[in-house]
Coordinates of C-alpha atoms in Angstrom, one line a residue:
Chain S
X162 CA 31.6 -44.2 -5.4
X163 CA 31.1 -45.0 -2.0
X164 CA 32.2 -42.9 1.5
X165 CA 35.3 -45.1 1.9
X166 CA 36.3 -45.0 -1.9
X167 CA 36.0 -40.9 -1.5
X168 CA 37.9 -40.7 1.5
X169 CA 40.7 -42.9 -0.3
X170 CA 40.0 -40.4 -3.0
X171 CA 40.8 -37.3 -0.5
X172 CA 44.7 -38.8 -0.2
X173 CA 45.4 -37.1 -3.4
X174 CA 44.1 -33.7 -2.5
X175 CA 47.2 -31.0 -2.8
X176 CA 49.4 -30.9 -0.1
X177 CA 48.8 -27.8 0.7
X178 CA 45.6 -28.3 1.7
X179 CA 46.8 -30.8 4.3
X180 CA 49.6 -28.9 5.5
X181 CA 47.0 -26.2 6.3
X182 CA 44.5 -27.9 7.9
X183 CA 47.1 -29.7 10.3
X184 CA 48.3 -26.1 11.1
X185 CA 46.8 -24.2 14.3
X186 CA 43.9 -22.5 13.6
X187 CA 43.6 -19.1 14.9
X188 CA 40.4 -17.1 14.6
X189 CA 41.2 -13.3 13.8
X190 CA 40.4 -11.4 17.1
X191 CA 41.0 -7.9 15.4
X192 CA 37.4 -7.4 13.8
X193 CA 36.1 -8.7 17.2
X194 CA 37.8 -6.6 19.4
X195 CA 36.4 -3.5 17.3
X196 CA 33.1 -5.0 17.8
X197 CA 33.6 -5.5 21.6
X198 CA 33.1 -1.5 22.0
X199 CA 29.6 -1.1 20.8
X200 CA 28.5 -4.3 22.6
X201 CA 30.3 -3.1 25.9
X202 CA 28.5 0.6 24.9
X203 CA 25.1 -1.4 24.9
X204 CA 25.3 -3.1 27.9
X205 CA 26.7 -0.2 29.8
X206 CA 23.6 1.8 28.6
X207 CA 21.3 -0.7 29.1
X208 CA 22.4 -0.5 32.7
X209 CA 22.2 2.8 33.0
X210 CA 18.9 2.5 32.0
X211 CA 18.3 0.2 34.4
X212 CA 19.2 2.7 37.5
X213 CA 17.6 5.5 35.7
X214 CA 13.9 4.3 35.3
X215 CA 11.5 2.9 37.5
X216 CA 10.5 -0.4 36.8
X217 CA 6.9 -1.1 35.2
X218 CA 5.3 -2.9 37.9
X219 CA 3.0 -4.5 35.6
X220 CA 3.3 -5.3 31.8
X221 CA -0.1 -7.0 31.1
X222 CA -2.1 -5.4 28.2
X223 CA -5.1 -4.0 29.3
X224 CA -8.2 -6.4 29.8
X225 CA -11.0 -5.3 27.9
X226 CA -14.3 -6.2 29.1
X227 CA -17.5 -5.9 27.2
X228 CA -19.0 -2.2 27.7
X229 CA -22.6 -1.3 29.4
X230 CA -23.7 1.7 28.2
X231 CA -26.3 1.8 30.8
X232 CA -24.4 1.5 33.7
X233 CA -22.2 4.6 32.9
X234 CA -22.3 8.0 33.4
X235 CA -20.7 10.9 32.2
X236 CA -17.9 12.5 34.2
X237 CA -18.1 16.1 34.0
X238 CA -16.6 16.6 37.6
X239 CA -14.0 19.5 37.8
X240 CA -12.4 17.5 40.2
X241 CA -10.9 15.6 37.6
X242 CA -9.3 18.4 36.5
X243 CA -5.5 18.2 37.3
X244 CA -4.4 17.1 40.6
X245 CA -4.8 13.6 41.9
X246 CA -8.2 12.5 43.5
X247 CA -9.1 10.1 45.8
X248 CA -11.0 7.5 44.1
X249 CA -14.9 7.4 44.7
X250 CA -15.6 4.1 46.5
X251 CA -18.9 3.6 44.1
X252 CA -16.2 3.7 41.0
X253 CA -13.7 1.0 40.6
X254 CA -10.8 2.1 38.8
X255 CA -8.6 0.2 37.0
X256 CA -4.8 1.1 36.9
X257 CA -2.9 -1.1 35.2
X258 CA -0.4 -0.6 32.3
X259 CA 0.2 -2.4 29.5
X260 CA 2.8 -2.3 26.6
X261 CA 3.0 -2.7 23.3
X262 CA 5.9 -2.3 21.3
X263 CA 4.9 -1.0 17.9
X264 CA 7.9 -2.3 15.6
X265 CA 7.3 -0.1 12.8
X266 CA 7.4 3.4 14.2
X267 CA 9.0 3.1 17.6
X268 CA 6.8 5.4 19.4
X269 CA 6.6 4.7 22.8
X270 CA 5.7 6.2 26.4
X271 CA 5.5 4.2 29.5
X272 CA 2.6 4.0 31.7
X273 CA 3.7 4.4 35.5
X274 CA 1.3 3.0 38.0
X275 CA 2.6 4.5 41.2
X276 CA -0.6 4.7 42.6
X277 CA -1.8 7.8 42.0
X278 CA -5.5 7.3 40.6
X279 CA -8.3 9.6 39.3
X280 CA -11.7 9.1 38.8
X281 CA -13.3 8.4 35.5
X282 CA -16.3 7.9 34.3
X283 CA -17.3 7.2 30.7
X284 CA -20.2 8.0 28.3
X285 CA -21.0 4.7 26.0
X286 CA -19.3 2.1 28.2
X287 CA -18.0 1.1 31.3
X288 CA -14.3 1.8 32.8
X289 CA -12.6 -0.7 31.6
X290 CA -9.1 -0.1 32.2
X291 CA -7.8 3.0 33.3
X292 CA -4.2 3.9 32.2
X293 CA -3.1 6.5 34.9
X294 CA 0.0 8.4 34.3
X295 CA 2.0 10.8 36.7
X296 CA 4.1 13.4 35.3
X297 CA 7.6 12.9 35.3
X298 CA 10.0 15.0 37.7
X299 CA 11.1 18.0 36.1
X300 CA 7.5 18.7 34.4
X301 CA 4.5 19.8 36.2
X302 CA 4.5 16.7 38.4
X303 CA 0.7 17.9 39.8
X304 CA -1.0 17.0 36.8
X305 CA -2.6 13.2 36.6
X306 CA -4.0 12.3 33.3
X307 CA -6.2 9.3 33.2
X308 CA -7.6 7.9 30.1
X309 CA -10.0 5.1 30.0
X310 CA -9.6 2.3 27.4
X311 CA -12.5 0.9 26.4
X312 CA -13.7 -2.7 25.0
X313 CA -15.2 -1.0 21.6
X314 CA -13.1 0.6 19.4
X315 CA -14.7 4.1 18.7
X316 CA -16.3 4.7 22.3
X317 CA -14.7 7.6 23.6
X318 CA -14.6 9.1 27.4
X319 CA -15.2 12.3 28.4
X320 CA -12.8 13.1 30.6
X321 CA -12.2 17.1 31.9
X322 CA -8.6 18.0 32.8
X323 CA -6.9 20.9 33.2
X324 CA -4.1 22.6 32.4
X325 CA -1.9 20.1 30.6
X326 CA 1.7 19.7 29.7
X327 CA 3.1 18.4 27.2
X328 CA 3.9 14.8 28.4
X329 CA 7.3 13.5 27.3
X330 CA 6.6 10.8 25.0
X331 CA 8.8 8.7 22.9
X332 CA 10.8 5.9 23.0
X333 CA 11.9 5.0 26.5
X334 CA 13.9 2.0 27.8
X335 CA 13.2 0.2 30.8
X336 CA 15.4 -2.4 31.8
X337 CA 14.6 -5.2 34.2
X338 CA 16.0 -8.0 34.8
X339 CA 18.8 -8.6 36.9
X340 CA 21.9 -7.7 36.0
X341 CA 24.9 -10.6 36.1
X342 CA 28.5 -10.1 35.6
X343 CA 30.4 -11.2 32.8
X344 CA 31.9 -14.3 33.1
X345 CA 34.7 -15.4 30.8
X346 CA 35.7 -19.1 30.7
X347 CA 38.2 -20.9 28.1
X348 CA 38.4 -19.3 24.9
X349 CA 35.3 -17.3 24.8
X350 CA 34.5 -14.1 26.3
X351 CA 31.3 -15.0 28.1
X352 CA 28.9 -12.6 29.5
X353 CA 25.4 -13.3 31.3
X354 CA 23.2 -10.3 31.3
X355 CA 19.3 -10.5 32.6
X356 CA 18.8 -7.3 31.2
X357 CA 15.7 -6.5 29.2
X358 CA 15.0 -3.7 27.5
X359 CA 11.2 -2.9 26.7
X360 CA 9.2 -0.1 25.1
X361 CA 6.1 0.5 25.6
X362 CA 3.7 2.6 23.5
X363 CA 0.4 4.2 24.3
X364 CA -2.3 4.6 21.8
X365 CA -4.1 7.9 23.1
X366 CA -4.2 11.2 21.8
X367 CA -3.9 13.6 24.4
X368 CA -5.6 16.9 25.6
X369 CA -4.2 19.9 24.5
X370 CA -3.4 22.6 27.5
X371 CA -6.7 24.3 28.0
X372 CA -9.6 23.5 30.4
X373 CA -12.0 22.7 28.1
X374 CA -13.7 19.5 27.8
X375 CA -11.8 17.1 25.5
X376 CA -12.8 13.8 24.3
X377 CA -10.3 11.4 24.8
X378 CA -10.5 8.4 22.6
X379 CA -8.2 5.7 22.9
X380 CA -7.4 3.3 20.1
X381 CA -7.7 -0.2 21.5
X382 CA -5.3 -3.0 20.9
X383 CA -6.9 -5.1 18.4
X384 CA -7.7 -8.3 19.0
X385 CA -8.0 -8.4 22.7
X386 CA -11.4 -9.9 23.5
X387 CA -13.2 -10.2 26.8
X388 CA -11.7 -14.0 27.2
X389 CA -9.0 -13.1 29.9
X390 CA -7.6 -16.6 29.0
X391 CA -5.7 -16.1 25.9
X392 CA -5.9 -13.3 23.4
X393 CA -5.9 -13.5 19.9
X394 CA -3.0 -11.2 19.4
X395 CA -2.5 -8.9 15.9
X396 CA -0.8 -6.2 17.1
X397 CA 2.6 -6.0 15.4
X398 CA 5.3 -5.8 17.5
X399 CA 8.3 -7.8 18.5
X400 CA 10.5 -8.1 21.9
X401 CA 14.2 -7.5 21.6
X402 CA 16.7 -6.8 24.1
X403 CA 19.2 -4.5 23.2
X404 CA 21.4 -4.8 26.1
X405 CA 22.2 -8.4 24.6
X406 CA 22.2 -8.0 21.0
X407 CA 25.7 -7.2 19.8
X408 CA 26.0 -4.9 16.5
X409 CA 22.6 -4.7 16.4
X410 CA 20.1 -1.6 15.4
X411 CA 16.9 -0.7 16.9
X412 CA 13.6 -1.0 14.6
X413 CA 13.0 2.1 12.2
X414 CA 9.9 3.3 10.3
X415 CA 11.3 1.5 7.0
X416 CA 11.8 -1.7 8.6
X417 CA 10.0 -4.5 6.2
X418 CA 6.7 -5.0 7.5
X419 CA 6.1 -8.8 9.1
X420 CA 4.3 -10.9 6.4
X421 CA 0.8 -11.6 6.6
X422 CA -0.5 -14.2 8.6
X423 CA 0.5 -15.5 11.7
X424 CA 0.6 -14.0 15.4
X425 CA 3.0 -11.2 16.0
X426 CA 4.6 -11.9 19.2
X427 CA 3.7 -8.8 21.8
X428 CA 5.8 -8.6 24.7
X429 CA 4.2 -10.3 27.7
X430 CA 2.4 -12.4 25.5
X431 CA 4.2 -16.1 24.7
X432 CA 2.0 -16.4 21.9
X433 CA -0.6 -19.2 21.5
X434 CA 0.8 -21.0 24.5
X435 CA 1.1 -18.1 26.7
X436 CA -1.0 -16.7 29.3
X437 CA -3.6 -14.5 28.9
X438 CA -4.3 -10.8 30.0
X439 CA -4.5 -10.2 33.7
X440 CA -7.7 -8.9 34.7
X441 CA -7.5 -5.3 36.1
X442 CA -6.2 -4.7 39.4
X443 CA -7.4 -2.5 42.2
X444 CA -5.9 0.9 42.4
X445 CA -2.1 0.8 43.9
X446 CA -1.5 -3.0 43.6
X447 CA 0.9 -4.3 41.5
X448 CA -0.1 -6.9 38.4
X449 CA 0.9 -10.3 39.6
X450 CA 4.0 -11.7 37.4
X451 CA 3.3 -14.4 35.0
X452 CA 2.7 -17.2 36.8
X453 CA 3.5 -19.6 34.1
X454 CA 7.1 -18.7 34.0
X455 CA 9.2 -20.5 36.1
X456 CA 12.4 -20.9 34.0
X457 CA 13.7 -20.4 30.6
X458 CA 16.1 -22.1 28.3
X459 CA 18.0 -21.1 26.0
X460 CA 17.8 -22.5 22.3
X461 CA 21.1 -21.7 20.2
X462 CA 21.4 -21.8 16.7
X463 CA 24.7 -21.1 14.5
X464 CA 25.0 -20.7 11.2
X465 CA 28.0 -20.1 8.8
X466 CA 26.7 -18.2 5.7
X467 CA 29.8 -18.8 3.6
X468 CA 30.5 -16.4 1.5
X469 CA 27.4 -14.1 0.9
X470 CA 25.1 -12.4 3.1
X471 CA 21.7 -12.3 2.9
X472 CA 18.6 -11.8 5.1
X473 CA 17.6 -15.1 6.8
X474 CA 14.3 -16.2 8.2
X475 CA 15.2 -18.9 10.8
X476 CA 12.1 -20.5 11.8
X477 CA 11.6 -22.6 15.0
X478 CA 8.7 -24.5 15.8
X479 CA 7.7 -24.3 19.3
X480 CA 5.7 -26.9 20.4
X481 CA 3.8 -26.8 23.7
X482 CA 3.3 -27.4 26.5
X483 CA 5.8 -30.9 26.7
X484 CA 8.9 -30.5 28.9
X485 CA 11.5 -31.5 27.1
X486 CA 14.9 -32.8 27.6
X487 CA 16.2 -29.5 27.2
X488 CA 15.2 -27.8 29.9
X489 CA 16.6 -30.4 32.2
X490 CA 20.1 -29.5 30.7
X491 CA 19.7 -25.9 31.0
X492 CA 18.3 -26.2 34.8
X493 CA 21.4 -28.0 35.7
X494 CA 23.7 -25.5 34.0
X495 CA 25.3 -23.7 36.9
X496 CA 25.6 -20.7 34.5
X497 CA 21.8 -20.2 34.0
X498 CA 21.5 -20.1 38.0
X499 CA 22.6 -16.1 37.9
X500 CA 19.9 -15.2 36.1
X501 CA 16.7 -14.5 37.5
X502 CA 14.3 -15.7 35.6
X503 CA 11.3 -14.5 36.9
X504 CA 11.8 -11.0 35.4
X505 CA 11.6 -12.4 31.9
X506 CA 8.5 -12.4 29.7
X507 CA 8.0 -12.6 26.2
X508 CA 10.6 -13.5 24.0
X509 CA 14.3 -12.3 24.4
X510 CA 16.7 -13.1 21.6
X511 CA 20.1 -12.3 21.5
X512 CA 21.8 -11.7 18.3
X513 CA 25.5 -12.0 17.5
X514 CA 27.0 -12.1 14.3
X515 CA 30.5 -12.2 14.0
X516 CA 32.1 -9.2 13.0
X517 CA 29.0 -8.0 11.3
X518 CA 26.1 -5.5 11.7
X519 CA 22.8 -7.4 11.6
X520 CA 19.4 -6.5 12.9
X521 CA 16.1 -8.5 13.7
X522 CA 14.1 -7.2 11.2
X523 CA 10.7 -9.0 12.9
X524 CA 9.6 -11.9 14.8
X525 CA 6.1 -13.6 14.6
X526 CA 4.5 -16.5 15.3
X527 CA 3.4 -18.3 12.8
X528 CA 0.1 -20.2 12.0
X529 CA 1.5 -23.7 13.0
X530 CA 2.6 -22.5 15.9
X531 CA 6.2 -21.8 14.7
X532 CA 8.0 -18.7 15.4
X533 CA 9.7 -16.8 12.7
X534 CA 12.8 -14.5 13.0
X535 CA 13.5 -12.3 10.6
X536 CA 17.3 -11.5 10.5
X537 CA 18.8 -9.2 8.4
X538 CA 22.6 -9.2 8.0
X539 CA 23.8 -5.2 6.7
X540 CA 27.4 -5.1 5.6
X541 CA 28.1 -7.0 2.4
X542 CA 31.3 -8.7 2.9
X543 CA 32.9 -11.5 1.3
X544 CA 34.2 -13.3 4.0
X545 CA 32.3 -15.8 6.6
X546 CA 29.6 -14.8 9.2
X547 CA 28.5 -16.7 12.0
X548 CA 25.0 -15.8 12.9
X549 CA 24.2 -16.9 16.5
X550 CA 20.7 -16.4 18.1
X551 CA 19.9 -17.5 21.2
X552 CA 15.8 -17.9 22.6
X553 CA 14.9 -17.4 25.9
X554 CA 11.4 -19.2 26.0
X555 CA 9.4 -20.4 28.7
X556 CA 9.7 -24.5 29.7
X557 CA 6.6 -25.1 28.9
X558 CA 7.3 -24.1 25.6
X559 CA 9.4 -26.8 23.6
X560 CA 11.3 -26.9 20.7
X561 CA 10.5 -29.8 17.6
X562 CA 13.0 -31.8 16.5
X563 CA 13.0 -30.3 13.1
X564 CA 13.6 -26.6 14.5
X565 CA 16.2 -24.4 13.3
X566 CA 16.2 -24.8 9.5
X567 CA 17.0 -21.8 7.3
X568 CA 14.3 -21.5 4.7
X569 CA 15.3 -19.2 1.6
X570 CA 17.5 -17.0 0.7
X571 CA 15.8 -13.6 0.5
X572 CA 18.3 -12.2 -2.2
X573 CA 17.4 -15.0 -5.2
X574 CA 15.2 -16.8 -3.6
X575 CA 17.3 -20.3 -3.5
X576 CA 17.3 -22.8 -0.4
X577 CA 20.2 -22.1 1.8
X578 CA 21.6 -24.4 4.0
X579 CA 19.7 -27.3 6.2
X580 CA 21.1 -28.5 9.4
X581 CA 21.1 -32.1 10.4
X582 CA 18.1 -31.9 12.6
X583 CA 20.2 -34.6 15.5
X584 CA 22.7 -31.7 15.7
X585 CA 20.6 -29.1 17.1
X586 CA 20.3 -29.2 21.0
X587 CA 20.1 -26.3 23.5
X588 CA 23.3 -24.4 24.5
X589 CA 23.5 -22.6 27.5
X590 CA 26.4 -20.4 26.2
X591 CA 25.8 -16.8 26.0
X592 CA 28.3 -15.4 23.9
X593 CA 28.5 -11.9 22.7
X594 CA 31.3 -12.5 20.5
X595 CA 32.1 -9.6 18.1
Chain R
X30 CA 68.0 -35.7 1.0
X31 CA 68.7 -38.3 3.7
X32 CA 66.4 -40.6 1.6
X33 CA 68.3 -39.8 -1.4
X34 CA 71.4 -40.6 0.3
X35 CA 70.2 -43.9 1.6
X36 CA 70.7 -43.1 4.8
X37 CA 68.8 -44.9 7.7
X38 CA 68.5 -41.8 9.7
X39 CA 65.9 -40.2 7.6
X40 CA 63.4 -42.9 8.9
X41 CA 64.1 -41.5 12.6
X42 CA 63.8 -38.1 11.4
X43 CA 60.7 -38.7 9.5
X44 CA 59.4 -40.1 12.5
X45 CA 60.6 -37.7 14.7
X46 CA 58.7 -34.6 12.8
X47 CA 55.7 -36.4 11.5
X48 CA 55.7 -39.7 13.6
X49 CA 53.2 -37.5 16.0
X50 CA 50.7 -36.2 13.5
X51 CA 50.5 -39.3 11.3
X52 CA 50.2 -41.4 14.2
X53 CA 46.8 -39.4 15.2
X54 CA 45.9 -39.5 11.5
X55 CA 45.9 -43.6 11.4
X56 CA 44.3 -43.7 15.0
X57 CA 41.7 -41.4 14.1
X58 CA 40.9 -44.0 11.2
X59 CA 41.5 -47.2 12.5
X60 CA 41.0 -46.6 16.6
X61 CA 44.0 -48.7 17.3
X62 CA 47.4 -47.6 18.8
X63 CA 48.7 -50.5 17.5
X64 CA 47.4 -50.8 14.0
X65 CA 48.4 -47.1 13.6
X66 CA 51.9 -48.1 14.3
X67 CA 52.4 -50.6 11.6
X68 CA 50.7 -48.2 9.4
X69 CA 53.7 -45.8 10.0
X70 CA 56.1 -48.8 9.5
X71 CA 54.8 -49.7 6.5
X72 CA 54.6 -46.1 5.3
X73 CA 58.1 -45.7 6.3
X74 CA 59.2 -48.6 4.7
X75 CA 56.9 -47.3 1.3
X76 CA 58.5 -43.9 1.7
X77 CA 62.2 -45.7 1.6
X78 CA 61.3 -47.5 -1.6
X79 CA 59.8 -44.8 -3.2
X80 CA 62.5 -41.9 -2.8
X81 CA 64.1 -41.7 -4.5
X82 CA 62.7 -41.8 -7.7
X83 CA 60.1 -39.7 -6.2
X84 CA 61.1 -36.3 -4.9
X85 CA 57.9 -35.3 -3.0
X86 CA 57.7 -31.3 -2.8
X87 CA 55.8 -31.4 0.7
X88 CA 57.6 -34.5 2.4
X89 CA 55.2 -34.3 5.7
X90 CA 52.2 -34.4 3.5
X91 CA 53.5 -37.2 1.1
X92 CA 54.2 -39.2 4.4
X93 CA 50.9 -38.6 6.1
X94 CA 49.2 -39.5 2.9
X95 CA 51.1 -42.8 2.9
X96 CA 50.0 -43.4 6.4
X97 CA 46.9 -42.6 5.7
X98 CA 46.5 -44.8 2.8
X99 CA 47.8 -47.7 4.7
X100 CA 45.4 -47.1 7.3
X101 CA 42.3 -46.9 5.2
X102 CA 43.2 -50.3 3.1
X103 CA 43.7 -51.4 6.7
X104 CA 40.2 -50.4 7.8
X105 CA 39.0 -51.5 4.5
X106 CA 40.3 -54.8 5.0
X107 CA 39.2 -55.2 8.5
X108 CA 35.7 -53.4 8.2
X109 CA 34.5 -54.9 4.7
X110 CA 30.8 -55.4 5.8
X111 CA 30.2 -54.0 9.2
X112 CA 31.7 -50.5 10.6
X113 CA 34.1 -50.4 13.6
X114 CA 35.6 -48.0 15.8
X115 CA 37.4 -44.8 15.3
X116 CA 36.5 -41.8 14.0
X117 CA 36.2 -43.5 10.6
X118 CA 32.9 -44.7 11.5
X119 CA 31.4 -41.6 12.5
X120 CA 33.2 -39.7 9.5
X121 CA 32.2 -41.9 6.8
X122 CA 28.7 -41.9 7.8
X123 CA 28.6 -38.4 8.0
X124 CA 30.3 -38.5 4.2
X125 CA 27.3 -41.2 3.1
X126 CA 24.9 -38.6 3.5
X127 CA 26.0 -36.5 0.8
X128 CA 27.7 -39.2 -1.6
X129 CA 25.9 -41.8 -4.0
X130 CA 23.6 -43.8 -2.5
X131 CA 22.3 -47.2 -3.5
X132 CA 20.8 -46.3 -6.8
X133 CA 24.2 -44.8 -8.1
X134 CA 26.1 -47.9 -7.2
X135 CA 26.0 -48.9 -10.7
X136 CA 27.3 -45.8 -12.3
X137 CA 30.8 -45.9 -13.2
X138 CA 32.9 -42.6 -12.4
X139 CA 36.4 -41.9 -13.3
X140 CA 38.6 -41.5 -10.4
X141 CA 40.1 -39.1 -11.5
X142 CA 37.3 -36.6 -12.9
X143 CA 36.1 -37.1 -9.5
X144 CA 39.3 -36.1 -7.9
X145 CA 39.6 -32.9 -9.9
X146 CA 35.7 -32.2 -9.1
X147 CA 36.5 -32.2 -5.5
X148 CA 39.7 -30.4 -5.7
X149 CA 37.6 -27.4 -7.6
X150 CA 35.2 -27.9 -4.4
X151 CA 38.1 -27.3 -1.9
X152 CA 39.7 -24.6 -4.1
X153 CA 36.3 -22.9 -3.8
X154 CA 35.8 -23.2 -0.2
X155 CA 36.9 -20.5 2.3
X156 CA 40.0 -21.3 3.7
X157 CA 38.5 -21.9 6.9
X158 CA 36.1 -24.2 5.8
X159 CA 38.4 -26.2 3.7
X160 CA 40.5 -26.7 6.7
X161 CA 37.8 -28.0 8.7
X162 CA 36.7 -30.4 6.0
X163 CA 40.0 -31.9 5.4
X164 CA 40.9 -32.0 9.1
X165 CA 37.8 -34.1 9.5
X166 CA 37.7 -35.8 6.2
X167 CA 41.6 -36.4 5.5
X168 CA 43.0 -36.2 9.0
X169 CA 39.8 -38.1 10.6
X170 CA 39.9 -35.7 13.5
X171 CA 37.4 -36.1 16.5
X172 CA 34.8 -33.3 16.5
X173 CA 35.8 -32.1 19.8
X174 CA 39.2 -31.9 19.0
X175 CA 38.6 -29.7 15.5
X176 CA 36.5 -27.6 18.0
X177 CA 39.3 -26.8 20.3
X178 CA 41.9 -26.3 17.5
X179 CA 39.3 -24.1 16.0
X180 CA 38.0 -22.4 18.6
X181 CA 34.5 -23.4 18.0
X182 CA 31.9 -25.0 19.5
X183 CA 31.2 -28.6 18.8
X184 CA 27.6 -27.9 17.6
X185 CA 29.3 -25.3 15.3
X186 CA 31.5 -27.7 14.2
X187 CA 29.0 -30.2 13.1
X188 CA 26.6 -27.7 11.5
X189 CA 29.6 -25.9 9.6
X190 CA 30.5 -29.6 8.4
X191 CA 27.1 -30.1 7.8
X192 CA 26.8 -27.3 5.5
X193 CA 29.9 -28.1 3.7
X194 CA 29.0 -31.8 3.0
X195 CA 25.5 -30.5 1.6
X196 CA 27.4 -28.0 -0.7
X197 CA 29.8 -30.8 -1.6
X198 CA 26.8 -32.6 -2.4
X199 CA 25.2 -29.7 -4.6
X200 CA 28.8 -29.6 -6.4
X201 CA 29.1 -32.4 -7.5
X202 CA 25.2 -33.0 -8.7
X203 CA 25.9 -30.2 -10.7
X204 CA 28.9 -31.6 -12.6
X205 CA 26.9 -34.5 -13.0
X206 CA 28.7 -37.1 -10.6
X207 CA 25.8 -38.2 -8.7

């Protein structure tokens, strides 16, 4: 039977189907309205966080330089105890902030490079990067802690610090980017937002509140090397913007670990194509912006799951460094002109699931350069689900024609829907439909 | 009732109530307004001759089916070897992906078995997807019109239809019809 015969065959389907298809088709908006509330709450929370917390000036991971044991001295200067000290001109202090997101534990702190520096020298290694943190207002503000990060894991820095107070650690939210007002056109509620939420984690053990000399050992972000151009990042982590996600939950300790292999995304790290870590900066200076980020494009992938839910593994093949037609279409879109694209770094994923709770389990770069995003739909319902995932990625990273394929059903390992390659194209629309 | 009473007003009423919709279906298939009008006239004549004794339960769908069948026949006659304009070209191209390929051309399939299988497939589809499928491949509506009516983006419509076709293909294969 050929297609024309099939079309003729369809003439004999039940009349009710024909009538129903010809009738006006209206989507049920009841559930959307219900889920609009948490969406609005999430956006509001992000806006408040953006106003309440200072921006991180730098986001680059620490630069790890090869240590030179012979050039280091033991720091025993009591001036390092408490307070802030002026830098010894003979010692270069690198003040950088770095962000690492631990997708599993979610612990995070924020390094605030506000210009305060401490003098630190190390035993067994040169100072490669110093994370200087100033106590937040409300705590004892005169204590400055300085930790040094060494190139080789296991080396320690002896620092002497005075009485310290517990530093509030935990999940912090920092929102950068420009908030853009929501815009509604046509029948679709459309909200564009430049807000991003970043969490940072510090891998240090903190000295306790006494005056004895403490050994501060800072675990290094594995995989960083002296090569400042392109680090091999294996730190688990992912980047997600809670402000832009509708009905999603933050990761928790029970999150399924990323699959082995591949390179896991680190905020600020574009993956194999991204810029490497920046060199240490002089105290008080802010780290430069990613020089390669000029503009972003958005890839929208929509999937109708039908009558069941499962954890999808959505795969994009990101091919670099060519600039594709998608970018041109994106740049010509007046809606995107409202976004301050220079604030973006890493991958920003907006996840919307129509009427359903969902979360991003993990995102990771694959060995072949593709991006695997694992999404789990939390509720078990029998009706249709529409999953929209949008990626904000730099323009020097393009999407291949065979992108956006759903790989397999995680529940029963069966193949699930494959999209037509030619139907995938960029779409600037940012929808927070719920 | 008007048909059964042989009242010619039945024809005017039919055109008044169902003409626009039927004209759209025929136009989508044939790509020509004039051809669509001819199909409607043919369908009116066919309905006048068929009723009575036929007593269609859903007259609107019955008449639309008549129009559609005439449009398909006209299309088949005019485009025996090649594809022409209108939405039929696109719709047929889409369906060709999931239906029998060249290697199955010699296989004889009972039309009735195929029809029952397709009915089962449509019955298993969620209502919205079924409406989408019927709107595209029965009404031969353009993707843009479907997107507006269903309040979806065009790409969503395409992707959804693609998935339905894939599902149809799996269904037909499972039942041994492909």
